[in-house]
XYZ file of C-alpha atoms in Angstrom:
241
model
C 2.184 -5.917 18.482
C -0.163 -7.619 20.861
C -3.497 -9.286 20.268
C -4.458 -11.300 17.196
C -1.524 -12.934 15.426
C -2.105 -12.823 11.700
C -1.064 -15.745 9.479
C 2.293 -15.517 7.719
C 2.413 -13.677 4.424
C 2.263 -16.173 1.566
C 3.917 -16.518 -1.822
C 0.421 -16.270 -3.292
C 0.463 -12.582 -2.349
C 3.592 -12.150 -4.463
C 1.884 -13.655 -7.488
C -1.258 -11.552 -7.068
C 0.610 -8.290 -6.594
C 2.889 -9.006 -9.542
C -0.192 -9.317 -11.737
C -1.745 -6.199 -10.213
C 1.395 -4.133 -10.758
C 1.431 -5.303 -14.351
C -2.105 -3.972 -14.713
C -0.996 -0.692 -13.143
C 1.794 -0.220 -15.676
C -0.444 -1.200 -18.582
C -3.082 1.328 -17.558
C -1.034 4.263 -16.296
C -2.193 6.352 -19.204
C -5.864 5.809 -18.431
C -8.074 8.729 -17.429
C -8.072 8.764 -13.616
C -11.369 10.648 -13.447
C -13.392 7.630 -14.560
C -14.636 5.197 -11.938
C -14.713 1.433 -12.303
C -18.366 1.582 -13.359
C -17.571 4.077 -16.127
C -19.218 6.966 -14.276
C -17.382 10.273 -14.079
C -16.241 11.098 -10.559
C -17.168 14.599 -9.426
C -15.730 16.505 -6.485
C -12.864 15.381 -4.279
C -13.527 12.444 -1.932
C -11.841 12.476 1.506
C -8.116 11.797 1.520
C -8.080 10.418 5.053
C -9.993 10.141 8.325
C -9.411 10.999 11.980
C -9.552 7.330 13.036
C -7.837 4.416 11.270
C -10.953 2.237 11.400
C -12.814 4.934 9.445
C -10.130 4.919 6.768
C -10.100 1.136 6.392
C -13.894 0.978 6.355
C -13.997 3.704 3.692
C -11.441 1.808 1.602
C -13.480 -1.398 1.755
C -16.622 0.493 0.786
C -14.829 2.170 -2.125
C -13.500 -1.161 -3.406
C -16.895 -2.819 -3.061
C -18.512 0.032 -5.026
C -15.696 0.148 -7.627
C -14.861 3.716 -6.666
C -11.208 3.409 -7.571
C -10.369 7.113 -7.339
C -11.728 7.277 -3.813
C -9.602 4.263 -2.864
C -6.548 5.897 -4.442
C -7.059 9.092 -2.429
C -7.139 7.060 0.784
C -3.591 5.798 0.137
C -0.493 7.379 1.712
C 0.774 10.030 -0.692
C 3.742 8.980 -2.803
C 3.351 5.259 -2.310
C 1.446 4.540 -5.503
C 4.264 6.104 -7.516
C 6.677 3.717 -5.791
C 4.365 0.817 -6.648
C 4.801 1.700 -10.328
C 8.564 1.933 -9.833
C 8.629 -1.552 -8.343
C 7.180 -3.010 -11.528
C 9.580 -1.315 -13.928
C 8.649 2.338 -14.419
C 11.805 4.399 -14.977
C 12.995 7.116 -12.605
C 11.805 9.919 -14.876
C 8.270 8.533 -15.027
C 8.038 7.988 -11.272
C 9.478 11.442 -10.632
C 6.699 12.886 -12.802
C 4.097 10.953 -10.795
C 5.515 12.346 -7.564
C 5.593 15.928 -8.816
C 2.430 16.078 -10.902
C 0.091 13.438 -9.455
C -0.247 9.687 -8.976
C -4.029 9.249 -8.738
C -4.130 7.451 -12.088
C -1.650 4.860 -10.815
C -3.740 4.328 -7.669
C -6.933 3.960 -9.691
C -5.418 1.199 -11.818
C -3.777 -0.492 -8.833
C -6.931 -0.879 -6.736
C -9.066 -1.851 -9.739
C -6.529 -4.497 -10.707
C -6.179 -5.753 -7.145
C -9.882 -6.465 -6.757
C -10.013 -8.115 -10.190
C -7.229 -10.649 -9.630
C -6.920 -11.130 -5.875
C -8.539 -14.120 -4.232
C -7.307 -12.759 -0.902
C -9.701 -9.820 -0.855
C -12.982 -11.064 0.636
C -15.740 -11.198 -1.946
C -19.274 -9.982 -1.376
C -20.988 -6.859 -0.071
C -18.999 -4.636 2.270
C -21.746 -5.137 4.875
C -20.577 -8.742 5.226
C -16.948 -7.856 5.991
C -15.614 -7.916 9.541
C -12.560 -6.053 10.849
C -10.603 -8.197 13.310
C -9.022 -6.212 16.155
C -7.232 -2.967 15.673
C -3.576 -3.062 16.703
C -1.838 0.302 17.119
C 1.896 0.877 17.425
C 4.626 3.337 16.439
C 7.645 3.034 14.157
C 10.032 5.742 13.028
C 7.992 8.374 14.811
C 4.812 7.467 12.879
C 1.647 5.879 14.278
C 0.362 2.738 12.542
C -2.686 0.498 12.921
C -3.111 -3.054 11.610
C -6.451 -4.613 10.737
C -7.491 -8.079 9.635
C -10.447 -8.327 7.254
C -12.580 -11.450 6.874
C -15.949 -12.333 5.419
C -18.381 -15.234 5.946
C -17.195 -16.666 2.606
C -13.475 -16.513 3.494
C -11.743 -19.909 3.837
C -10.981 -20.794 7.440
C -7.884 -18.966 8.630
C -7.792 -16.627 5.610
C -7.299 -13.044 6.744
C -6.620 -10.078 4.479
C -4.305 -7.629 6.253
C -4.450 -3.838 5.904
C -2.091 -1.337 7.553
C -2.993 2.334 8.016
C -0.597 5.164 8.893
C -1.235 8.562 10.482
C 0.066 11.552 8.531
C 1.428 14.851 9.799
C -2.096 16.275 9.402
C -3.237 13.590 11.899
C -5.399 11.886 9.264
C -5.075 8.147 8.677
C -4.460 6.649 5.240
C -3.834 3.146 3.881
C -0.120 2.311 3.844
C 0.396 0.104 0.788
C 4.126 -0.337 1.423
C 3.481 -1.906 4.824
C 0.433 -3.798 3.530
C 2.184 -5.284 0.486
C 5.775 -5.300 1.717
C 6.364 -8.896 0.627
C 6.277 -7.870 -3.036
C 7.990 -4.512 -2.586
C 10.910 -4.981 -0.192
C 13.421 -6.437 -2.648
C 12.408 -4.095 -5.442
C 12.666 -1.005 -3.226
C 16.148 -2.127 -2.243
C 17.194 -2.438 -5.885
C 15.654 0.946 -6.680
C 17.501 2.637 -3.839
C 20.798 1.329 -5.185
C 19.967 2.644 -8.655
C 19.021 6.122 -7.397
C 22.301 6.367 -5.492
C 24.256 5.565 -8.640
C 22.237 7.923 -10.844
C 23.119 11.616 -10.506
C 20.004 13.210 -11.961
C 17.229 15.398 -10.616
C 14.707 12.604 -11.150
C 16.832 10.167 -9.142
C 17.100 12.712 -6.325
C 13.313 13.124 -6.233
C 12.746 9.374 -6.049
C 15.514 8.883 -3.475
C 13.982 11.538 -1.216
C 10.604 9.840 -1.520
C 12.058 6.485 -0.536
C 13.542 8.101 2.584
C 10.151 9.537 3.478
C 8.664 6.034 3.683
C 11.340 4.433 5.848
C 8.884 4.290 8.815
C 6.576 2.050 6.755
C 9.354 -0.514 6.386
C 10.339 -0.162 10.047
C 6.706 -0.824 10.985
C 6.847 -4.198 9.241
C 9.778 -5.300 11.390
C 7.633 -5.009 14.524
C 5.513 -7.977 13.383
C 6.648 -10.996 15.462
C 5.289 -13.388 12.819
C 7.390 -11.990 9.969
C 9.226 -14.762 8.146
C 13.051 -14.702 8.375
C 13.307 -14.265 4.602
C 10.976 -11.270 4.514
C 12.612 -9.729 7.578
C 16.000 -9.901 5.852
C 14.540 -8.371 2.681
C 13.110 -5.437 4.648
C 16.390 -4.927 6.536
C 18.258 -4.905 3.209
C 15.815 -2.359 1.773
C 16.281 -0.088 4.781
C 20.059 -0.336 4.504
C 19.977 0.562 0.800
C 17.604 3.496 1.283
C 19.374 5.014 4.281
């Protein structure tokens, strides 16, 4: 990747995402058709856009307006189920999410993220600035990285978002690549478990992990990746493949 070099991922991200994932698991039974403001969501919001900047802008607007379902629909399909798996959901539960729908998990994830994260820039979406779009390919998939800052952000603080282009050519937010520092080790452990578990649910989850290998490969392109995180991603790839 060329252009802006983002700051290294911090241990603070691990703490924030651990809390968020805890919120996800605690609220997985919530009604996913209710927005953060308590207003029923009608119709189906877009599940992706033709340009990555449109997707990231739409995500920021959805988070600012507490439209959690809209944010969930802008996420790469299957990844929210894996987020729940990383925090302790069993294979049967995650398999059900993958087969019958994961919107509820995404709703709780994004709502929890905004509530506890001091990395997400506060304030109206109009005050947020996207810092240079960086496009690249990994595993046959196109990705785009964005940095998000606001006038109130501490100097040097950049929130990073990665988007991926699907087979339908629409771009969606890739939460595995965006939050890889909290997921890499856990995905590796999960892959080992699915290999040792000869059930239909394990096979469903294992196939889903394989489908997201490009997201992990995309992370390895970052020249600023710490040696520890690079090794964790390599280990996850080895376990999955």
